[in-house]
PDB file of C-alpha atoms in Angstrom:
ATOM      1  CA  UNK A   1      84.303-120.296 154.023  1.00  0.00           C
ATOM      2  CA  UNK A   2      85.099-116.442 153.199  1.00  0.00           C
ATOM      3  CA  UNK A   3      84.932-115.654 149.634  1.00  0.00           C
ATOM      4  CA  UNK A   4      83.796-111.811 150.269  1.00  0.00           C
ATOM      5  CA  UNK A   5      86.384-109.458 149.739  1.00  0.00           C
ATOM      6  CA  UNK A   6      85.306-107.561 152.674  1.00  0.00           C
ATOM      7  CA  UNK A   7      85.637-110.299 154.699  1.00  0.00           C
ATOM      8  CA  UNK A   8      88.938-111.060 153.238  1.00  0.00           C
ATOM      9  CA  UNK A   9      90.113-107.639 154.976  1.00  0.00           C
ATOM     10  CA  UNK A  10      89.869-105.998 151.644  1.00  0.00           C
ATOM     11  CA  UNK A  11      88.515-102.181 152.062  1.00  0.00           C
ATOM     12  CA  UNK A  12      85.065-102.171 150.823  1.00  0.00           C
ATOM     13  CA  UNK A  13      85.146-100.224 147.339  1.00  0.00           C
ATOM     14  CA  UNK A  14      88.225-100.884 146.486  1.00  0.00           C
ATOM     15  CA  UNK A  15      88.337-103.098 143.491  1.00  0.00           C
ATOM     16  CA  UNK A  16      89.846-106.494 143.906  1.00  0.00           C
ATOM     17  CA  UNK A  17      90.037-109.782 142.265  1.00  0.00           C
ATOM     18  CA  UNK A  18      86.958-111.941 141.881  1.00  0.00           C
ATOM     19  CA  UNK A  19      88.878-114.440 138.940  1.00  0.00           C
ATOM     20  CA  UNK A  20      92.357-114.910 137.860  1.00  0.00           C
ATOM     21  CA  UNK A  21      93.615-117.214 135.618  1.00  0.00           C
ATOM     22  CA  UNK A  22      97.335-117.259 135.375  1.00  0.00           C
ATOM     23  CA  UNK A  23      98.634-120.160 131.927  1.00  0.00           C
ATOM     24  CA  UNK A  24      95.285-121.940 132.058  1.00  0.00           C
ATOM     25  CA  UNK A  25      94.954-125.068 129.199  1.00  0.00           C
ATOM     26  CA  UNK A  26      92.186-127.501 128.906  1.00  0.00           C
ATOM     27  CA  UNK A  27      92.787-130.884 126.956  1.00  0.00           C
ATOM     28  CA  UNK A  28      90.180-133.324 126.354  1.00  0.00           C
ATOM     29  CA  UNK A  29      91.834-136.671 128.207  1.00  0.00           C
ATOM     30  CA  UNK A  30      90.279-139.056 125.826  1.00  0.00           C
ATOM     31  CA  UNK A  31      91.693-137.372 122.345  1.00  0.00           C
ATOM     32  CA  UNK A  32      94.322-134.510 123.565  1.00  0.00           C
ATOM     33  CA  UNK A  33      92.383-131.648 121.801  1.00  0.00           C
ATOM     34  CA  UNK A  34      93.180-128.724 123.322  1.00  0.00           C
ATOM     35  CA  UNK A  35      90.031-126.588 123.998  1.00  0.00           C
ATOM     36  CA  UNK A  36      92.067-123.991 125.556  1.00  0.00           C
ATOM     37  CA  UNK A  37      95.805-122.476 125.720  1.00  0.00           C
ATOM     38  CA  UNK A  38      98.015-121.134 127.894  1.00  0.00           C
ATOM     39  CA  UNK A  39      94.995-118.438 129.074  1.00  0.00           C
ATOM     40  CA  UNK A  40      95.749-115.166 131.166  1.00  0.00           C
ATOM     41  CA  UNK A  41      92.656-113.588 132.637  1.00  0.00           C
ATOM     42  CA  UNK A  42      91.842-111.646 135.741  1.00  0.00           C
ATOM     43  CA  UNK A  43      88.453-109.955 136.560  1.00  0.00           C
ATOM     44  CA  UNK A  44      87.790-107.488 139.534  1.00  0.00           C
ATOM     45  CA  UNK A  45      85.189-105.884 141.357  1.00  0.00           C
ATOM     46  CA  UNK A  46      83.049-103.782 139.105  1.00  0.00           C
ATOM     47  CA  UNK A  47      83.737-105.054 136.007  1.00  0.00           C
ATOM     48  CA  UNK A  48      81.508-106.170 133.472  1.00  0.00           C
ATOM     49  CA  UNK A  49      83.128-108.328 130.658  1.00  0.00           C
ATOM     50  CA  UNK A  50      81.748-109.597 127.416  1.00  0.00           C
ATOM     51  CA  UNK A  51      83.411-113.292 125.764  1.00  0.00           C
ATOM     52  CA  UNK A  52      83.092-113.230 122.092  1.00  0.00           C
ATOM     53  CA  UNK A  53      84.333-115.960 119.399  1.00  0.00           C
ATOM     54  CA  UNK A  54      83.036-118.359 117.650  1.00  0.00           C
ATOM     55  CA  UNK A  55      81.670-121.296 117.951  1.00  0.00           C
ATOM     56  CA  UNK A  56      84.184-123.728 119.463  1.00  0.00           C
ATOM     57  CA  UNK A  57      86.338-120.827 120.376  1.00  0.00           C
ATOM     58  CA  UNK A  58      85.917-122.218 123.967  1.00  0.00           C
ATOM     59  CA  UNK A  59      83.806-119.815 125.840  1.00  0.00           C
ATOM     60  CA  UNK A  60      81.873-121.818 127.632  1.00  0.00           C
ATOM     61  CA  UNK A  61      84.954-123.887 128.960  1.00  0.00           C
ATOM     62  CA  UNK A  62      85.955-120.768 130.041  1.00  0.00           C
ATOM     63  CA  UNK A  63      83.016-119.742 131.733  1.00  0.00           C
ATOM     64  CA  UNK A  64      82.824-123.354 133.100  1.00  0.00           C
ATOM     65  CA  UNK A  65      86.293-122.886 134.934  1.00  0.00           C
ATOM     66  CA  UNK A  66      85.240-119.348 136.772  1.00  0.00           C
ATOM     67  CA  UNK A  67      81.856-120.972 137.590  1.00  0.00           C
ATOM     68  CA  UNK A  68      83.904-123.667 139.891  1.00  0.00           C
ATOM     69  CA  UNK A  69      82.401-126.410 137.573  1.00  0.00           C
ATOM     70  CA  UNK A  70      85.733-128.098 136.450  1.00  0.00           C
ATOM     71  CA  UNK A  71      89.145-127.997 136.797  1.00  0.00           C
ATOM     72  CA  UNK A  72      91.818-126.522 134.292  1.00  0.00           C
ATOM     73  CA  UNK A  73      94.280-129.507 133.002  1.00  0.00           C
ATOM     74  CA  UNK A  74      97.346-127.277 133.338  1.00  0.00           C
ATOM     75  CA  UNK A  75      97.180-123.871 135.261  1.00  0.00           C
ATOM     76  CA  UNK A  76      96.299-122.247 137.935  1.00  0.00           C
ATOM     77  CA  UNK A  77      92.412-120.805 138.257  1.00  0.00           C
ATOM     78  CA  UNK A  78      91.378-118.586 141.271  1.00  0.00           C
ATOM     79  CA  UNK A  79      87.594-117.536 142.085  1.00  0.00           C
ATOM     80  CA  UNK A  80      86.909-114.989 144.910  1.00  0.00           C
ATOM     81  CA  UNK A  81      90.328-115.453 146.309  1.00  0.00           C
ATOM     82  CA  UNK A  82      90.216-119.719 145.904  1.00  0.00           C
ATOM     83  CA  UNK A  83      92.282-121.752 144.115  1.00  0.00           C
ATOM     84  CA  UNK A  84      90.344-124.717 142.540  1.00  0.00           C
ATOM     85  CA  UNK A  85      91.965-127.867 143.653  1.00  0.00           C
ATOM     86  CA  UNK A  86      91.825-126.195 146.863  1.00  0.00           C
ATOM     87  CA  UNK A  87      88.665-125.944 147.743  1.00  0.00           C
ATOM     88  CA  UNK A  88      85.463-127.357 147.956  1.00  0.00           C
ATOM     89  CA  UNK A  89      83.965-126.489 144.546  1.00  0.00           C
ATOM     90  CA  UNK A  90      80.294-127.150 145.790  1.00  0.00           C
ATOM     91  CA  UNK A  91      80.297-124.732 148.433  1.00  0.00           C
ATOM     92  CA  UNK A  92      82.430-122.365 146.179  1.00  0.00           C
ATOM     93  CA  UNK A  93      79.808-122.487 143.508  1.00  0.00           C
ATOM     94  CA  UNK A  94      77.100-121.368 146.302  1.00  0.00           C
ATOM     95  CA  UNK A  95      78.967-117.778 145.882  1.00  0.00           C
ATOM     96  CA  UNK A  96      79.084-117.729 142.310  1.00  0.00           C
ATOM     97  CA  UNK A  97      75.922-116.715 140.215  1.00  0.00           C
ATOM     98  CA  UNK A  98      74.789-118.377 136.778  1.00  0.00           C
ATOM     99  CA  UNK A  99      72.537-117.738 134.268  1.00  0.00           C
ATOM    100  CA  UNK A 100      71.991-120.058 131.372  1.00  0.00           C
ATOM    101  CA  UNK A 101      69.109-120.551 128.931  1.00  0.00           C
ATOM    102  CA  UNK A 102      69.826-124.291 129.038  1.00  0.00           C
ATOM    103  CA  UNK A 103      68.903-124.072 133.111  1.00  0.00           C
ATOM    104  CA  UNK A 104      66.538-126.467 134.089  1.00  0.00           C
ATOM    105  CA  UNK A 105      63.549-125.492 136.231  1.00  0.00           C
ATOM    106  CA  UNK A 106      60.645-126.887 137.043  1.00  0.00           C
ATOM    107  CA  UNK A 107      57.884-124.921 134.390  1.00  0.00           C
ATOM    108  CA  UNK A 108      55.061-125.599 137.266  1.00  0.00           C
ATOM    109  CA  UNK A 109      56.734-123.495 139.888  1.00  0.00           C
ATOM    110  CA  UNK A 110      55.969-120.125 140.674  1.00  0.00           C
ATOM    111  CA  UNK A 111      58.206-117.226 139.723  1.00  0.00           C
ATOM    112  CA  UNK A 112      58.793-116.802 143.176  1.00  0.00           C
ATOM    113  CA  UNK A 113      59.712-119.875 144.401  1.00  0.00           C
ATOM    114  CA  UNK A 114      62.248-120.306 141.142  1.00  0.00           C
ATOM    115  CA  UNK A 115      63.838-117.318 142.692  1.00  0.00           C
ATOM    116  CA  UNK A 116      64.034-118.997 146.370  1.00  0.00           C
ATOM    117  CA  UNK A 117      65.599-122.014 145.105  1.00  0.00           C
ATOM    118  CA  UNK A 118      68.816-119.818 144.261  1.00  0.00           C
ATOM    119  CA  UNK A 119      68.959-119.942 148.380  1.00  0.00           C
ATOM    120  CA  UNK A 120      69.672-123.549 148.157  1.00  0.00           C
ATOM    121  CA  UNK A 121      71.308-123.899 144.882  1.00  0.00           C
ATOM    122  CA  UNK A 122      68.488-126.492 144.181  1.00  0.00           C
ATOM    123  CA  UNK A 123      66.581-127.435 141.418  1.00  0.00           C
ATOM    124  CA  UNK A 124      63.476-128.331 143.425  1.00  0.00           C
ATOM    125  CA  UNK A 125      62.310-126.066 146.478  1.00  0.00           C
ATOM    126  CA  UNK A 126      63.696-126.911 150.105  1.00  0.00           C
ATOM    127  CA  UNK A 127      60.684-125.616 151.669  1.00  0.00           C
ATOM    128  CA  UNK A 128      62.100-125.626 155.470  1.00  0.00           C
ATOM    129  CA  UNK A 129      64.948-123.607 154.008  1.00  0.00           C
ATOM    130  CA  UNK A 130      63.286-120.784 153.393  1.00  0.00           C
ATOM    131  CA  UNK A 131      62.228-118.506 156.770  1.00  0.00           C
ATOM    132  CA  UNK A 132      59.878-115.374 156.161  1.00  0.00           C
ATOM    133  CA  UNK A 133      63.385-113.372 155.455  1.00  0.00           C
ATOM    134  CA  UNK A 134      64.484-115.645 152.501  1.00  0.00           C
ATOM    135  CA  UNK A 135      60.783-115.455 151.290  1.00  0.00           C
ATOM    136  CA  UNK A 136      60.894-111.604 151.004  1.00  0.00           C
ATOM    137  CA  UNK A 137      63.884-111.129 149.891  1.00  0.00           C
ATOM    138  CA  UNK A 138      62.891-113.319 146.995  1.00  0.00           C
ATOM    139  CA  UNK A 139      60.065-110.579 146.288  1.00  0.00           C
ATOM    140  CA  UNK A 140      62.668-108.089 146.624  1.00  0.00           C
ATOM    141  CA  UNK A 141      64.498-109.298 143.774  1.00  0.00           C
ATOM    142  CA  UNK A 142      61.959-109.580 141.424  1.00  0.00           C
ATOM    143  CA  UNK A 143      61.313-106.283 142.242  1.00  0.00           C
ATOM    144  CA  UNK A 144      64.570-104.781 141.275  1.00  0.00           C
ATOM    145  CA  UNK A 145      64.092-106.826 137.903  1.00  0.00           C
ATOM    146  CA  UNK A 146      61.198-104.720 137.567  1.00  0.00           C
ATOM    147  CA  UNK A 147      58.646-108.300 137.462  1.00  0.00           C
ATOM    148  CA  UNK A 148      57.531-108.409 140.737  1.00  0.00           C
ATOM    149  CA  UNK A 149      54.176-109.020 139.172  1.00  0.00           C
ATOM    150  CA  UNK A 150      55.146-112.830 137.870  1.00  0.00           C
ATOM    151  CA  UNK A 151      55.111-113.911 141.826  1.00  0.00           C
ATOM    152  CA  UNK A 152      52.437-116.219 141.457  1.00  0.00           C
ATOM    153  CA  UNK A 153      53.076-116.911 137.617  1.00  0.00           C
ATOM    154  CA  UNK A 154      53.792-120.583 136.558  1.00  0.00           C
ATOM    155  CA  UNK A 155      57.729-120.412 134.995  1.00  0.00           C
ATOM    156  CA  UNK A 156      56.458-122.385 132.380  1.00  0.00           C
ATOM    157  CA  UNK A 157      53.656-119.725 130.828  1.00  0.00           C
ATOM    158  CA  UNK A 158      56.145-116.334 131.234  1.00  0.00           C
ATOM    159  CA  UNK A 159      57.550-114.992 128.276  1.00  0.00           C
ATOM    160  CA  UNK A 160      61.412-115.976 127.329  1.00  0.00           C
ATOM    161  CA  UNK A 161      62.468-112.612 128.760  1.00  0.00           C
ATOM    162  CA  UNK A 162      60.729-112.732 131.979  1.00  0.00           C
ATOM    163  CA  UNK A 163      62.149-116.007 132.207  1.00  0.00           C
ATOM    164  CA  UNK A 164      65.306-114.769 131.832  1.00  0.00           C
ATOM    165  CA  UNK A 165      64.841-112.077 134.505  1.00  0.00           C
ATOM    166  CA  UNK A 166      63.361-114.484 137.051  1.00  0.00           C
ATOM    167  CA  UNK A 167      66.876-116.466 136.310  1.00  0.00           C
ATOM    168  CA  UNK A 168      68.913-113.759 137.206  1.00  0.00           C
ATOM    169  CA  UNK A 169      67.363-112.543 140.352  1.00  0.00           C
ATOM    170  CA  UNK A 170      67.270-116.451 140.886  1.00  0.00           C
ATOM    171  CA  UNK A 171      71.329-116.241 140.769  1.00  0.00           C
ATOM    172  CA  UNK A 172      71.030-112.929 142.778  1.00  0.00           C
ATOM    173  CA  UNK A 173      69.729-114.925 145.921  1.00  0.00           C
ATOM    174  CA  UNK A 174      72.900-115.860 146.958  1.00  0.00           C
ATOM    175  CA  UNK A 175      74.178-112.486 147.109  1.00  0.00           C
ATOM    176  CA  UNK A 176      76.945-113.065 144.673  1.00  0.00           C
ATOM    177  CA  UNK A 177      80.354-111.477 143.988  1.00  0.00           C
ATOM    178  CA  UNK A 178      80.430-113.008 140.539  1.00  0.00           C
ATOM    179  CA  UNK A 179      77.713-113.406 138.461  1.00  0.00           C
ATOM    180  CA  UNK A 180      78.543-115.597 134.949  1.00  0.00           C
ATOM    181  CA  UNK A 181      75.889-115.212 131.993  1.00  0.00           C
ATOM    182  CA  UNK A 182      75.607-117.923 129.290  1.00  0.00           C
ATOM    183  CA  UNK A 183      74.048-116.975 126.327  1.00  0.00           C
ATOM    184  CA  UNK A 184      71.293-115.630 128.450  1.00  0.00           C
ATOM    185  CA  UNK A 185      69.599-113.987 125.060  1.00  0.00           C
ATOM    186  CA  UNK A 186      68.915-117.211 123.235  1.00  0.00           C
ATOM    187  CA  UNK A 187      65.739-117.061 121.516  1.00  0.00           C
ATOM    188  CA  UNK A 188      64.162-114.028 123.002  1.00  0.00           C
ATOM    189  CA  UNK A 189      62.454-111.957 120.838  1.00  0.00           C
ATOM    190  CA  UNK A 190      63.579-108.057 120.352  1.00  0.00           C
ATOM    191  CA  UNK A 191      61.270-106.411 123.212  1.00  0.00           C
ATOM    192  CA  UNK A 192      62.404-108.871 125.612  1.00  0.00           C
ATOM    193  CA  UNK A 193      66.186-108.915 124.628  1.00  0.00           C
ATOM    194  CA  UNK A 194      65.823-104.966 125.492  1.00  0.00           C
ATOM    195  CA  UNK A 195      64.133-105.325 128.296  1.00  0.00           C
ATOM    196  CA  UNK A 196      66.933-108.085 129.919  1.00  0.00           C
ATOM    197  CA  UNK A 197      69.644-105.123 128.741  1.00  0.00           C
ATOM    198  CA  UNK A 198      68.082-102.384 130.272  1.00  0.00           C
ATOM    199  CA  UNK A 199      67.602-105.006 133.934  1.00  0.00           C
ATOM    200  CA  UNK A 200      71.700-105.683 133.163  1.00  0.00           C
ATOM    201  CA  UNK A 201      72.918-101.893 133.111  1.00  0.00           C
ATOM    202  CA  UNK A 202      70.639-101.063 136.243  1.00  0.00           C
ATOM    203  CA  UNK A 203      72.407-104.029 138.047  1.00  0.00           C
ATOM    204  CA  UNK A 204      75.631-102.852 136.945  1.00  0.00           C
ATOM    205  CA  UNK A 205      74.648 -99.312 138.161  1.00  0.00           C
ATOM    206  CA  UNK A 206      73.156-100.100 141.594  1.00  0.00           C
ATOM    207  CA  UNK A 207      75.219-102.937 142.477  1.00  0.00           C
ATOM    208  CA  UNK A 208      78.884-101.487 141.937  1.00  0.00           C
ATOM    209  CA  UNK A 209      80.850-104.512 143.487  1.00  0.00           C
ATOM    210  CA  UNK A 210      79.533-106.970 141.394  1.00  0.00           C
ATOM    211  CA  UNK A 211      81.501-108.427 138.575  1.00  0.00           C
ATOM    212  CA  UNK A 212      79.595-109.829 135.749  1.00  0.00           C
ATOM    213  CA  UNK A 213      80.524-112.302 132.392  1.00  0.00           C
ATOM    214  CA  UNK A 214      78.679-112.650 129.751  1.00  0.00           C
ATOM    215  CA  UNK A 215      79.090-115.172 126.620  1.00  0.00           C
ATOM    216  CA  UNK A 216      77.295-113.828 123.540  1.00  0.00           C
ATOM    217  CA  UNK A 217      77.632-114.227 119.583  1.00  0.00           C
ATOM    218  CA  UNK A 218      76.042-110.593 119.108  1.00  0.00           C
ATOM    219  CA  UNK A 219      77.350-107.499 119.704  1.00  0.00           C
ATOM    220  CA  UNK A 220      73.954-105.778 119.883  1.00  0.00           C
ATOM    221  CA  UNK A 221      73.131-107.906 123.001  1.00  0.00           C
ATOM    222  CA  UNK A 222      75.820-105.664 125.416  1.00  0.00           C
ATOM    223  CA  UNK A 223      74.774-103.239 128.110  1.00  0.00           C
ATOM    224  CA  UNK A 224      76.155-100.257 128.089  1.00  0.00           C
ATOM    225  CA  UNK A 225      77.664-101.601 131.227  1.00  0.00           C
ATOM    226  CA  UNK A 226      80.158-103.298 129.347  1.00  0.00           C
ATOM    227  CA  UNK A 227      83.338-102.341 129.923  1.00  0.00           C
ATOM    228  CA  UNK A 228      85.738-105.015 128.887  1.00  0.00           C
ATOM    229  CA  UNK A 229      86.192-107.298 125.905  1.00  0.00           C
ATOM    230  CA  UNK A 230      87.976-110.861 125.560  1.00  0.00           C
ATOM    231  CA  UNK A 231      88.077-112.586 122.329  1.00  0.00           C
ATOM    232  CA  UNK A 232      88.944-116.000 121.988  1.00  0.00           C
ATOM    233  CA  UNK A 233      90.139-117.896 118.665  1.00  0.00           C
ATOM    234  CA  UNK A 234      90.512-121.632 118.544  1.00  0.00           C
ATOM    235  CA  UNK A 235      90.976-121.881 122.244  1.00  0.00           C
ATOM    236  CA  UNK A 236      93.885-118.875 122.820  1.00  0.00           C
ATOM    237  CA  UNK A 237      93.014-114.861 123.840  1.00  0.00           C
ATOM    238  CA  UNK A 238      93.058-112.886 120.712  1.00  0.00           C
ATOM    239  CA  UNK A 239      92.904-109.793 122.845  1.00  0.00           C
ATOM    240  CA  UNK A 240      91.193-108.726 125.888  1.00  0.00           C
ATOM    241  CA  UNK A 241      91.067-104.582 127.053  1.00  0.00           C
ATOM    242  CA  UNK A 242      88.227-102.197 126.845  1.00  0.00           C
ATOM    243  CA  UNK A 243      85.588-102.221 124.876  1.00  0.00           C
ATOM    244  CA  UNK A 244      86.895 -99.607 122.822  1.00  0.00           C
ATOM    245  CA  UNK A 245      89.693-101.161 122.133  1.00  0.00           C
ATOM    246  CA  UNK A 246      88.508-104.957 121.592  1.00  0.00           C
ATOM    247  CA  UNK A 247      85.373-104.568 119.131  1.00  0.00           C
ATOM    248  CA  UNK A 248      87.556-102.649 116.347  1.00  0.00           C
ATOM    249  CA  UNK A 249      86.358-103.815 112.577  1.00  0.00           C
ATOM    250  CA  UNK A 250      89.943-105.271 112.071  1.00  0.00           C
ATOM    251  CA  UNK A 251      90.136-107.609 115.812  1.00  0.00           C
ATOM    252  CA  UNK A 252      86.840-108.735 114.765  1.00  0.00           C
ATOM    253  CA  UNK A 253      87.595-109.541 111.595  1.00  0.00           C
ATOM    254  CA  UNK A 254      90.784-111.325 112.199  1.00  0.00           C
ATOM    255  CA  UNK A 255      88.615-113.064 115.447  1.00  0.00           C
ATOM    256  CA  UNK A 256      85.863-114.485 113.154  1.00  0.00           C
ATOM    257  CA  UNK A 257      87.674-114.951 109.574  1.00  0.00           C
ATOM    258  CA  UNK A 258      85.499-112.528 107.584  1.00  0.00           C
ATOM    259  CA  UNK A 259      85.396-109.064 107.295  1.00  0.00           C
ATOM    260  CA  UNK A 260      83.110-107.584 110.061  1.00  0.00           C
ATOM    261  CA  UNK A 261      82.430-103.471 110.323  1.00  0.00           C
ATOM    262  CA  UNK A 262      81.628-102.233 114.080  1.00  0.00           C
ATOM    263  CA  UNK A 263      79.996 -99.494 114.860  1.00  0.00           C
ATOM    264  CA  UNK A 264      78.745 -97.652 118.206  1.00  0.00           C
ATOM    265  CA  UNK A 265      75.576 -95.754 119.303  1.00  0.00           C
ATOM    266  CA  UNK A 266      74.939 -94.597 122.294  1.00  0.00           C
ATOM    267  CA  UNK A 267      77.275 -97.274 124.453  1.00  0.00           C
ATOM    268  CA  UNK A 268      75.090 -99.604 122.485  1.00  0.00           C
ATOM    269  CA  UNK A 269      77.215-101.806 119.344  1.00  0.00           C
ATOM    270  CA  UNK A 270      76.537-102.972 116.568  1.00  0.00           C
ATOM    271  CA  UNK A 271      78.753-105.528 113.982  1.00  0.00           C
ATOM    272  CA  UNK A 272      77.658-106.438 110.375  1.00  0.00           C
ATOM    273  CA  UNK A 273      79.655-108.447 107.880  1.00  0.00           C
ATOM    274  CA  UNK A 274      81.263-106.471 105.210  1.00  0.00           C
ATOM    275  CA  UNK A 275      81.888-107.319 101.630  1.00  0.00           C
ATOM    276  CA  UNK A 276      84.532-108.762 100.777  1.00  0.00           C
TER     277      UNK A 276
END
């Protein structure tokens, strides 16, 4: 299966599409709610987007469609040049990389063999899977999260930021295109919250071709890195563009139905609700 662009014959560094998503709606078959509406997305190479709204806005539908883990109920949805209903979403999903907070792992493992089982896509280690190659690269990626000293640590005992670390370079394994972030922030405290930023803008920084989406309710939780913005509203785009553009007081205000001031600090933001 080829889902690299270079292998696709496009030139490496040229930015291409990773998703597109071209009138997408979701309906729930056993009430017709629609969880989303007629959506128009496409993500390339080298971007890094942020999906804001609120609860029940249908971001993690969203984010469940570009991770190959269901199917749109009208629409068309392509990841890494594949249309779903075209191909085989298991081996599709082996190209894709996820982080989630609600990711289940087993807490007795090792740091370092959480990170090999992104090889296999497995919950539980596939020990004859993993040559003295896979093994290394493992400790190579917990390197370049900068917590290449939680090898041997039980997942259960690290903090929730170096478990969130060990998650992405546990995604990382597979060497993706696309990696998809849900909510990775939940619950961490604010040292460790910083900490999973600063690992998030070096990614972006060393590993141009990568595309990255992250679901988040705050605004103080994006890289610098961030470059584009969608907002969603009751399961439709509100607007999508660059940062700049998207996180305005007045799109935020009209996206979450109070008023909402924005302000930026050195590529970092920050939103607070104003009076009304």
């Amino acid at each position: 299966m080829t889902v690299n662009g270079t292998q696709a014959g496009v030139m490496e560094g040229a930015p291409h599409e990773v998703a597109a998503l071209d009138a997408v709606s979701v309906r729930r078959y056993t009430t017709g709610q629609v969880i989303l509406d007629d959506i128009d997305w496409t993500v390339r190479s080298g971007e890094h987007w942020a999906l804001l709204g609120a609860n029940g806005a249908g971001k993690t539908t969203l984010l469940k469609l570009i991770g190959a883990l269901m199917h749109p109920t009208t629409g068309t949805v392509e990841v890494l040049g594949h249309r779903l209903g075209r191909v085989d979403m298991r081996e599709l999903r082996a190209h894709i990389g996820l982080v989630s907070s609600a990711q289940k792992v087993p807490q007795d493992a090792t740091a370092h063999t959480v990170v090999l089982t992104g090889h296999t896509g497995t919950v539980q280690p596939l020990w004859r899977k993993y040559d003295s190659e896979v093994r290394e690269r493992a400790h190579a990626l917990l390197a370049e999260l900068e917590i290449k000293e939680l090898a041997e640590r039980p997942y259960g005992v690290c903090s929730g930021g170096q478990r969130a670390r060990v998650l992405v370079a546990r995604a990382l394994m597979a060497d993706p295109s696309l990696l998809l972030l849900d909510e990775p922030f939940n619950a961490l405290d604010l040292p460790s919250r910083e900490d999973l930023i600063d690992a998030m803008h070096r990614l972006a920084l060393t590993r141009t071709e990568l595309a990255t989406i992250t679901v988040t309710h705050h605004l103080e939780e994006l890289s610098p890195a961030i470059g584009h913005v969608m907002l969603l509203k009751e399961g439709r785009v509100l607007t999508s563009g660059p940062v700049a553009d998207v996180l305005t007081g007045v799109r935020m205000t009209e996206c979450f139905g109070r008023p909402i001031e924005v302000s930026r600090h050195e590529g970092r933001w920050l939103a607070r609700s104003g009076r009304r």
